[in-house]
Coordinates of C-alpha atoms in Angstrom, one line a residue:
X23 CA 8.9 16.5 -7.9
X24 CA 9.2 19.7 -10.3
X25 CA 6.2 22.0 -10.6
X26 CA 6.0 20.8 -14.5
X27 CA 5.4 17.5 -13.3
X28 CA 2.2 18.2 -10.7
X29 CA 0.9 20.3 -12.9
X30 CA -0.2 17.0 -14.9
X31 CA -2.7 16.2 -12.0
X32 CA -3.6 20.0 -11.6
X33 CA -5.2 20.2 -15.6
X34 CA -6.3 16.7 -15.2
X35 CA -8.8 17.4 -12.0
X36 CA -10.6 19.9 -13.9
X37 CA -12.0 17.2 -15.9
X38 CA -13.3 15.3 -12.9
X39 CA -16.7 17.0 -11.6
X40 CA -16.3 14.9 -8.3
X41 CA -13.4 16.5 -7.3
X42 CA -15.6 19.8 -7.5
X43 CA -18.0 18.6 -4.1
X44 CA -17.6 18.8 -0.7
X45 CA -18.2 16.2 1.9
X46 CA -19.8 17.5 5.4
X47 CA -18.2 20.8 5.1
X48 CA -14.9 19.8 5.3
X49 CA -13.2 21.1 2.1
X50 CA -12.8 19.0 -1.1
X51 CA -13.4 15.5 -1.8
X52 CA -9.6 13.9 -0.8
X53 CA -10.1 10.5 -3.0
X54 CA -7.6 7.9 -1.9
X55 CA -9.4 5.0 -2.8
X56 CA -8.5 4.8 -6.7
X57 CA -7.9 0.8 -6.8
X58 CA -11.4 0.0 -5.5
X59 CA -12.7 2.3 -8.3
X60 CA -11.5 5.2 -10.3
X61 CA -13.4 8.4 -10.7
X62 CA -15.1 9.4 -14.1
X63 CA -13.9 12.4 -16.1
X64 CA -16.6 14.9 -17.8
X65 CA -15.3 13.1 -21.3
X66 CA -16.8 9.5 -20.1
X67 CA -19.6 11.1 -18.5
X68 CA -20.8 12.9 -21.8
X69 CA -20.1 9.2 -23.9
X70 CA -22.2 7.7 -22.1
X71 CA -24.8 10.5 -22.0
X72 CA -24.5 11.0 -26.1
X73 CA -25.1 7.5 -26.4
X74 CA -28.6 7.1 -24.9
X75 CA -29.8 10.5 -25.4
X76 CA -28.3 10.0 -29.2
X77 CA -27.4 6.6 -30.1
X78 CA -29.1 4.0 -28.1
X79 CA -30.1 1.1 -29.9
X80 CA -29.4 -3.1 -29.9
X81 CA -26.5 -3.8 -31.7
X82 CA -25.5 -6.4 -34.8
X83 CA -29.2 -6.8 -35.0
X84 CA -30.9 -4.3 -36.2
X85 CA -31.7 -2.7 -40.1
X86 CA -32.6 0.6 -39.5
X87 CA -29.7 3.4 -39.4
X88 CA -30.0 4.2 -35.5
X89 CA -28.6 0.4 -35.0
X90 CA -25.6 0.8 -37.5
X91 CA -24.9 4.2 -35.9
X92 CA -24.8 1.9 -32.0
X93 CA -22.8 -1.0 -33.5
X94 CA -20.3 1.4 -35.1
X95 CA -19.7 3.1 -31.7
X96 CA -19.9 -0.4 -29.7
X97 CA -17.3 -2.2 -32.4
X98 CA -15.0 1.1 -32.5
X99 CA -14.7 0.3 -28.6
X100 CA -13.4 -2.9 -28.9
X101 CA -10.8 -1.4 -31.9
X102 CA -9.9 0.9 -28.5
X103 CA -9.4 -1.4 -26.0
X104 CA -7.5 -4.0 -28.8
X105 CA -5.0 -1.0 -29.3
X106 CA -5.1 -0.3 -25.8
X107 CA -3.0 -3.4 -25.0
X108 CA -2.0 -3.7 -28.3
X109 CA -3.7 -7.0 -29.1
X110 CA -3.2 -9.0 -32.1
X111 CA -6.4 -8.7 -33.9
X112 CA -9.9 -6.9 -32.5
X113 CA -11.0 -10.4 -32.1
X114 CA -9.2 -11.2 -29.6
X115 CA -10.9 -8.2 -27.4
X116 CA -14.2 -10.2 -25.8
X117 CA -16.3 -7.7 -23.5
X118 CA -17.1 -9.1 -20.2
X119 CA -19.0 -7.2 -17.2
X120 CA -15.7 -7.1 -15.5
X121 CA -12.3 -8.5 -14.9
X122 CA -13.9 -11.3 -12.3
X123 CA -16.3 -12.0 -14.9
X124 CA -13.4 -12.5 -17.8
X125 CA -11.5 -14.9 -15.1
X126 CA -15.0 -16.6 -14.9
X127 CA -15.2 -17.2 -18.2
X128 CA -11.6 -18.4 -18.9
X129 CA -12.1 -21.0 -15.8
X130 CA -15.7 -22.3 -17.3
X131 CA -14.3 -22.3 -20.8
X132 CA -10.9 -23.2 -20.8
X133 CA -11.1 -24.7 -17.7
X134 CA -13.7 -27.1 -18.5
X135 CA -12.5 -28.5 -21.9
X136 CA -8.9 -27.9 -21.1
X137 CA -8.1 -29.0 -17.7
X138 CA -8.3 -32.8 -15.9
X139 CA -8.4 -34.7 -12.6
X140 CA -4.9 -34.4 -11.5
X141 CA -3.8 -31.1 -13.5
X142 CA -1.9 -28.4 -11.5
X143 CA -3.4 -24.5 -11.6
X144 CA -0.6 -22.4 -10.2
X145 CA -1.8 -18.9 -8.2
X146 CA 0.3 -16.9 -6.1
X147 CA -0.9 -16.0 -2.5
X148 CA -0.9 -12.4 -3.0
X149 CA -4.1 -13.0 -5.5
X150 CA -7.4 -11.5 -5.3
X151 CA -10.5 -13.3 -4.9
X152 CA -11.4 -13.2 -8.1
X153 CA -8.5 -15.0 -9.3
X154 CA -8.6 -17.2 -6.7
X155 CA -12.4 -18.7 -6.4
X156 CA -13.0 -19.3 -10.1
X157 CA -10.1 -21.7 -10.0
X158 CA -11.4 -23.4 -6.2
X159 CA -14.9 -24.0 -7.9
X160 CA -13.2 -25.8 -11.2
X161 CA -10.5 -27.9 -8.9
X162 CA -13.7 -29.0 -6.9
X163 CA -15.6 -29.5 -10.2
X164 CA -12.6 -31.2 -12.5
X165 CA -10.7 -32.8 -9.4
X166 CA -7.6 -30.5 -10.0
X167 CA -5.3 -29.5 -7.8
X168 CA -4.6 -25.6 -6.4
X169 CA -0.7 -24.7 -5.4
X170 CA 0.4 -21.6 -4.5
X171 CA 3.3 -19.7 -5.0
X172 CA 4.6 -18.1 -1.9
X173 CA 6.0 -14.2 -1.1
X174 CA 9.2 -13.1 -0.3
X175 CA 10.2 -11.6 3.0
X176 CA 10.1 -7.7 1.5
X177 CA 6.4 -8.5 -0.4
X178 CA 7.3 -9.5 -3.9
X179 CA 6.2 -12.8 -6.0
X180 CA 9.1 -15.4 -4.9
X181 CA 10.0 -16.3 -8.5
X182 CA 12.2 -19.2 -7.0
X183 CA 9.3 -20.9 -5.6
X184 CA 7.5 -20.5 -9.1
X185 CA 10.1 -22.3 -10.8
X186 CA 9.9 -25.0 -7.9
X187 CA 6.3 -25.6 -7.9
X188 CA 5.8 -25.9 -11.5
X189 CA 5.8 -29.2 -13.5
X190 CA 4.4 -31.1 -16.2
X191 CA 1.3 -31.6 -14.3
X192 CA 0.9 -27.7 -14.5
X193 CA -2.0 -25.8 -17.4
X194 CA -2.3 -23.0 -16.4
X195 CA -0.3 -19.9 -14.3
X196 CA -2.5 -17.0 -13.2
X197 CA -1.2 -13.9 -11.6
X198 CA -2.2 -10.5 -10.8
X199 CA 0.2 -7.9 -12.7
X200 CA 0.2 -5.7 -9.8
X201 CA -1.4 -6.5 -6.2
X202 CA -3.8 -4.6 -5.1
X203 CA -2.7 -5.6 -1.7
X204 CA 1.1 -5.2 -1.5
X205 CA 2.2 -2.7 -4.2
X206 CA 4.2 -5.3 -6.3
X207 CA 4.7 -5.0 -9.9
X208 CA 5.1 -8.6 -10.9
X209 CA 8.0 -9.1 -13.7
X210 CA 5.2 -10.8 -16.2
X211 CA 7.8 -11.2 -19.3
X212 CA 10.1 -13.0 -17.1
X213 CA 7.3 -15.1 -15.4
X214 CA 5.6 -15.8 -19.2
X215 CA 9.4 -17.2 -20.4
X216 CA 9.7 -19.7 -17.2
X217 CA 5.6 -20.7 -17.5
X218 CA 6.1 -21.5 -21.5
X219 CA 9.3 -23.5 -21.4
X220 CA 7.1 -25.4 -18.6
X221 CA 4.6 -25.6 -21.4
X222 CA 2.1 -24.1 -19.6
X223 CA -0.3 -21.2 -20.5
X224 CA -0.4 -17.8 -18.2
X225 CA -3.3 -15.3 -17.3
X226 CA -2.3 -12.2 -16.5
X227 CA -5.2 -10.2 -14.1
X228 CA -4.4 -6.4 -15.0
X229 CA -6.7 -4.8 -13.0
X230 CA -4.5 -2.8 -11.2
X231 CA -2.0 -2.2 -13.7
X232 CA -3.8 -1.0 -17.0
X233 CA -4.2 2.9 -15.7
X234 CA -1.2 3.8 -14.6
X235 CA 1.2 2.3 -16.8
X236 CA 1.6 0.9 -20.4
X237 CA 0.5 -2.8 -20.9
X238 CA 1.7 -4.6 -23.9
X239 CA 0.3 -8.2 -24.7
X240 CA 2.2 -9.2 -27.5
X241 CA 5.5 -7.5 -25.7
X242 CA 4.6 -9.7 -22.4
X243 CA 4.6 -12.7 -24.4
X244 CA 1.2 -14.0 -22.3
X245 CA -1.8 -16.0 -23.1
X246 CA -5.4 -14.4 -21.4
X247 CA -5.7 -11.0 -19.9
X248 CA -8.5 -9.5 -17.4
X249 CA -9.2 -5.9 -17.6
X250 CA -11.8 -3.8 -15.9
X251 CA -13.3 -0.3 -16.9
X252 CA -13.7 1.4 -13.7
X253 CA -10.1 1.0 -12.5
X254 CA -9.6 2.7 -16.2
X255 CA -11.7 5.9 -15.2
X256 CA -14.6 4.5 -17.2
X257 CA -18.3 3.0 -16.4
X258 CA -19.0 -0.2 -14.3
X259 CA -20.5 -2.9 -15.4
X260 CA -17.9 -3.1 -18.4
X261 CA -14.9 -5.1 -18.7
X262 CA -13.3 -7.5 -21.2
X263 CA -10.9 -10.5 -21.5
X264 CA -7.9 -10.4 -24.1
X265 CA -6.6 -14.1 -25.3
X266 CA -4.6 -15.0 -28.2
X267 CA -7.4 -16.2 -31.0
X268 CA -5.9 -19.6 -31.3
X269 CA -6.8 -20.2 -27.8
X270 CA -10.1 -18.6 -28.4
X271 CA -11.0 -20.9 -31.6
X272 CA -10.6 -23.7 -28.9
X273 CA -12.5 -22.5 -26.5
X274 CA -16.4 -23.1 -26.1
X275 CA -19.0 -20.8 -25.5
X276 CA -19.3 -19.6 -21.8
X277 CA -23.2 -19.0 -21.8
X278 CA -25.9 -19.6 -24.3
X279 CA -28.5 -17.2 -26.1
X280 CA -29.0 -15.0 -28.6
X281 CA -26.3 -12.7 -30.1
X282 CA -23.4 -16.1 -30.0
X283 CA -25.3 -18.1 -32.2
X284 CA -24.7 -18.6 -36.1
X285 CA -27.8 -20.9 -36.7
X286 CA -30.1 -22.7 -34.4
X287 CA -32.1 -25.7 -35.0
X288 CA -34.8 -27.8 -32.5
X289 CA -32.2 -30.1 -31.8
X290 CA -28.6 -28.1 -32.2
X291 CA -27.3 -25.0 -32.5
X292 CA -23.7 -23.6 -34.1
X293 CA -21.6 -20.4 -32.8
X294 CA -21.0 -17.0 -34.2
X295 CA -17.2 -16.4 -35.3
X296 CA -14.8 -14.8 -32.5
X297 CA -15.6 -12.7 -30.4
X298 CA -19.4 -12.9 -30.7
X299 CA -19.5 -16.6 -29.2
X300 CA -18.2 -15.2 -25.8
X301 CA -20.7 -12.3 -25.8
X302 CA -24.4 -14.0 -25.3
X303 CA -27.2 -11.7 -24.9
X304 CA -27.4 -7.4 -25.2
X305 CA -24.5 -6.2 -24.1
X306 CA -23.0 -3.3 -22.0
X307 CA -23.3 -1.0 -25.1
X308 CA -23.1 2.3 -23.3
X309 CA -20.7 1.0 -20.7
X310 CA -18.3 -0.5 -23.8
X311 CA -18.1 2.8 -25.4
X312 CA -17.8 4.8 -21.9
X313 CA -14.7 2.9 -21.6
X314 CA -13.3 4.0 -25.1
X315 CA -13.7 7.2 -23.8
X316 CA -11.4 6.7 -20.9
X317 CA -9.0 4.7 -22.5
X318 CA -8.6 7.6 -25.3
X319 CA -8.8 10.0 -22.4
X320 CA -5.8 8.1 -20.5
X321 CA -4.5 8.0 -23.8
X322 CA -4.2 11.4 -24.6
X323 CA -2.9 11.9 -21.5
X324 CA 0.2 9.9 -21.9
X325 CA 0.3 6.3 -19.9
X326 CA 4.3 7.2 -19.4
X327 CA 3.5 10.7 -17.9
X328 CA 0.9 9.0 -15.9
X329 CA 3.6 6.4 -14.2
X330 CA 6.6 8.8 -13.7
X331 CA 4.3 11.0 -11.8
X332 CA 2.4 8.1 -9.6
X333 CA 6.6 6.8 -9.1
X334 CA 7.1 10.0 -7.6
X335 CA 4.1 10.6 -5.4
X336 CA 4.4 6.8 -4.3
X337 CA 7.6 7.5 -3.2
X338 CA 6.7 11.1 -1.4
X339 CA 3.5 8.9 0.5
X340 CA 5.9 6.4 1.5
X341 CA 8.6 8.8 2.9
X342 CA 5.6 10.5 4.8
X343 CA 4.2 7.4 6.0
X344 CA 7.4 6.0 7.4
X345 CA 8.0 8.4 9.6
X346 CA 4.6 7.8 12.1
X347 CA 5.5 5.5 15.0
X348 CA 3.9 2.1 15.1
X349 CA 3.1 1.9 11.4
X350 CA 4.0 -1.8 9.4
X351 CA 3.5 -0.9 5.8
X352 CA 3.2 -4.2 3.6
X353 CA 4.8 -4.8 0.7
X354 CA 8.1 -4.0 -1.5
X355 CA 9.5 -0.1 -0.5
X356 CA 9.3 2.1 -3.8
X357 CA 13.6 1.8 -3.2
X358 CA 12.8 -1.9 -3.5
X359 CA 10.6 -2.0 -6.4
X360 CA 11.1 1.2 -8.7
X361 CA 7.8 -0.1 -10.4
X362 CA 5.4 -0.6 -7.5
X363 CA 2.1 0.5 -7.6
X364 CA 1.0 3.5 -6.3
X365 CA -0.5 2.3 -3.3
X366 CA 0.4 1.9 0.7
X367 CA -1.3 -0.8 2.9
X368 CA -0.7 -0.5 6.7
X369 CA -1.2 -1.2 10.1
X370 CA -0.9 1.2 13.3
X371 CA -0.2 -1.1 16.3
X372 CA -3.1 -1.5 18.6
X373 CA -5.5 0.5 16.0
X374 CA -7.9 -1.4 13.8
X375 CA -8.3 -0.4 9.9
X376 CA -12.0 0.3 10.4
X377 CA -11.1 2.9 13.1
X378 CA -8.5 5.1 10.7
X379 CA -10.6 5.2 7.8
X380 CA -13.7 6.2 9.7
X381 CA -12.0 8.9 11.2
X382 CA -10.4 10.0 8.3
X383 CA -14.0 10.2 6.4
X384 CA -14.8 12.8 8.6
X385 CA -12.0 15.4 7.2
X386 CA -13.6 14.2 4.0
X387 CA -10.8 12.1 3.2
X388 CA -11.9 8.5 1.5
X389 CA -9.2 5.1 2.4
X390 CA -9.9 1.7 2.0
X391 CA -10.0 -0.6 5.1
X392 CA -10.7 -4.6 5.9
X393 CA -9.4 -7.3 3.8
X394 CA -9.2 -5.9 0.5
X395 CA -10.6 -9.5 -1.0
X396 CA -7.7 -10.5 0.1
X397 CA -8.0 -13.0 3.1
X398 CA -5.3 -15.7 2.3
X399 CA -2.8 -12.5 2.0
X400 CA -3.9 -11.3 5.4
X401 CA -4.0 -14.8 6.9
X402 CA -0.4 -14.7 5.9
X403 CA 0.8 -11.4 7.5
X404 CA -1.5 -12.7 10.5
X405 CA -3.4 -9.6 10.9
X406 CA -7.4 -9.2 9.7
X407 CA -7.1 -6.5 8.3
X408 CA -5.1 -3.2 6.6
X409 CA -5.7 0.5 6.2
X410 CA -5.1 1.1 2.1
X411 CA -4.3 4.3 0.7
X412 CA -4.3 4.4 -3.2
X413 CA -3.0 7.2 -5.8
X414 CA -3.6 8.3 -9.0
X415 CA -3.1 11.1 -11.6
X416 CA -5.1 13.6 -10.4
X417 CA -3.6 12.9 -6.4
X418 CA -1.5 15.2 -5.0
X419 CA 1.7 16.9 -2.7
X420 CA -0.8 18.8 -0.8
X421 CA -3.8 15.9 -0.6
X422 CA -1.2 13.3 0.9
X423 CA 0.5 16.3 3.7
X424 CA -3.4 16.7 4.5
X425 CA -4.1 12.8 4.3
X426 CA -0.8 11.8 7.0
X427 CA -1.7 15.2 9.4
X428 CA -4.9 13.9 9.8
X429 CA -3.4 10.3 9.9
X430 CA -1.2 11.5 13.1
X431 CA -3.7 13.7 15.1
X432 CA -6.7 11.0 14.8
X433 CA -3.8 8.2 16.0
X434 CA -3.0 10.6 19.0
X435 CA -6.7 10.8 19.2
X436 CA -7.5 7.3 19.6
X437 CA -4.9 6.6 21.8
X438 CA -6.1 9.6 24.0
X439 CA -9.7 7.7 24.3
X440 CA -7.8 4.2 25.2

C-alpha cells in the first residue's frame, strides 16, 4: 500500500469526531465494527443539526415558507440517493426506516398481491435475517414455498445450484450483494441475466455493499434494492427501497394514513402518485437529509478510491490474520475473490467469539461477536458463533498491527487461564 493511498483514510478521520475520544484510557477509539454501523462525519452531524435548529418543519403539507424550505431539503435527498444508485427516475427512490423495513415492505406489497400458494421464493443461505423472515412470515401467510441456494466449499454463492433450483414455479430471487457474514461479493449482473430468462424478478439487499463500492441499478439490470443510512455514514432510522416504477405502479400501499392518500371518503379512499403511497405518515425528515449528506460526503470522496483502498487493507488483515495458529476464517480469501468485502469472520479453536471481543474492548478496540443475524449460516459451518472484524475508509496499517497484537497476546492469555 503506497503512502498516497493511506493518506485517504488519514484526511478522512479528521472529519469523524469519534475517532477523537478515548475509551478507558487506552489510546484512541480502534473501530472495527463498521458493518453493524458506520460512524458519522462532522458534515452529517451539522445536516442534521441545521435542520432542526433551522429547517424543521412537516413536509408536502404545509403553506408557510418554513415547510417549502423542509420539503425542498427532504425531496433534494431523494434526488441524492436516486443518483446515488443511479435510478431511473426520483420516483423510484421510496424512504423506508431501514433496509429490513424496505424488504418488509416489498414482502407485504409485492408479496401479497404478487405471490400464490405454491410459488417458489429463492434465498441463498448466506442471507441475513432480514432477508430471510419477511419471506418465512409471507410463505406461512400465502402458502409459498422457501428454497435455498446453497454455498460453495471456499464461501461464495454456488451459482450452479441457483440455476438448479430455479423454475417456473419461481417470483421472486432475493440476495444480499455482499454478506455481511462471509465477505462475498455476489456477481449480481450475472445472477439478474439467469433470474430474468427464468422470468423471475430479483431483490438485491445492498446493505453491505453501497459504502464501499459503486452500485449501479440500471447497470445490474435488477428489480428492488434495500439500502440503509447508517452503513452509508449517515443517521439511523433512515433507509429507502429502490424498484423500477412499473413494478411500483403495481404494487399497493404497505400501510395506511395520512401523507399516501390522494382523496379520502367515509367509505374509500385513493393513493398519492409514486413514491408518496409507500411513505404513510411524517417521515424521517432529518434522518433523509443526514443521509444526503453522507452520500455527497462518500461522494466527494470517490466510491472507486474508497474500494481500491478497503481491497488493499482487506488483503493486509487477511495476511495478518492468517498467520495466528488455530484461526478458521470464513469465507472466499481476498486471492479468491478480488471484490470481497472488507471484512474477516473467524474462529480460534477452543475460544468462544464472546471471549475475543471482550478482551479486545479493553485495549479500546470495538469487534463484532455471536451470530451476526446470521443463524442458518452458522448452523451451516456448525459452530454458534464468529469473531467479525470489519473495515472501512478511515481504518488503518497501524489500527489492524494493534488489532492482531492484541489478538495474539489475549489468545496466549486465555489459554494461560485454561
Amino acid at each position: 500500500m503506497n503512502k498516497s493511498t493511506s493518506l485517504l483514510a488519514e484526511k478522512a478521520r479528521k472529519d469523524f469526531p469519534i475517532f477523537s475520544r478515548e475509551l478507558e484510557g487506552h489510546g484512541n477509539l480502534v473501530y472495527f465494527d463498521h458493518a453493524a454501523t458506520s460512524q458519522k462525519p462532522i458534515q452529517v452531524l451539522n445536516a442534521l443539526q441545521n435542520y432542526y435548529s433551522y429547517q424543521n418543519a412537516n413536509v408536502h403539507r404545509g403553506a408557510h415558507q418554513l415547510s417549502a424550505i423542509a420539503t425542498e431539503a427532504f425531496e433534494n435527498a431523494r434526488t441524492v440517493s436516486g443518483n446515488f444508485i443511479n435510478a431511473y427516475s426520483n420516483k423510484e427512490i421510496v424512504f423506508t426506516r431501514n433496509a429490513t423495513e424496505a424488504i418488509n415492505l416489498v414482502s407485504n406489497s409485492w408479496g401479497n398481491s404478487q405471490i400464490n400458494e405454491n410459488d417458489e421464493i429463492l434465498i441463498s443461505l448466506m442471507e441475513h435475517h432480514s432477508n430471510i423472515v419477511p419471506w418465512q412470515i409471507l410463505a406461512q401467510r400465502k402458502g409459498c414455498k422457501i428454497n435455498y441456494i446453497g454455498i460453495t466449499e471456499t464461501g461464495e454463492l454456488d451459482i450452479n445450484d441457483l440455476q438448479k433450483k430455479l423454475n417456473s414455479k419461481t417470483k421472486l430471487v432475493s440476495i444480499t450483494h455482499i454478506s455481511n457474514a462471509l465477505g462475498c461479493c455476489n456477481p449480481i449482473q450475472q445472477i439478474a441475466d439467469i433470474v430474468h430468462k427464468s422470468g423471475a424478478l430479483l431483490l438485491v439487499d445492498a446493505c453491505q455493499s453501497l459504502a464501499h463500492q459503486k452500485v449501479d441499478v440500471q447497470k445490474l439490470d435488477i428489480d428492488f434494492l434495500a439500502g440503509s443510512s447508517h452503513k452509508l455514514c449517515g443517521p439511523t432510522g433512515s433507509g429507502f427501497l429502490w424498484a423500477r416504477e412499473a413494478i411500483l405502479e403495481r404494487m399497493p400501499p404497505f400501510l395506511g394514513g395520512g401523507e399516501m392518500i390522494e382523496e379520502v371518503f367515509l367509505d374509500k379512499s385513493s393513493w398519492s402518485e409514486l413514491p408518496y403511497k409507500f411513505e404513510a405518515g411524517t417521515p424521517a425528515i432529518g434522518e433523509a437529509i443526514g443521509m444526503a449528506s453522507a452520500l455527497n460526503y462518500l461522494e466527494s470522496i470517490g466510491l472507486e478510491k474508497i474500494h481500491e483502498y478497503e481491497k488493499q487493507l482487506t488483503k493486509y488483515l487477511f495476511d495478518k490474520l492468517e498467520e495466528i495458529e488455530n484461526i478458521t476464517i470464513l469465507g472466499p480469501k481476498p486471492i479468491q475473490q478480488n471484490n470481497r468485502g472488507a471484512l474477516a469472520t473467524f474462529n480460534i479453536k477452543n475460544i468462544h467469539s464472546d471471549d475475543i471481543a471482550a478482551l479486545l474492548d479493553t485495549k479500546g478496540i470495538c469487534i463484532r461477536s455471536g451470530h451476526h443475524c446470521c443463524q442458518p449460516l452458522h448452523r451451516y459451518y456448525k459452530v454458534d458463533s464468529s469473531a467479525r472484524v470489519s473495515l472501512s475508509f478511515t481504518s488503518t496499517l497501524d489500527e489492524i498491527d494493534f488489532f492482531v497484537e492484541q489478538l495474539i497476546a489475549n489468545i496466549q492469555l486465555i489459554k494461560k487461564y485454561n
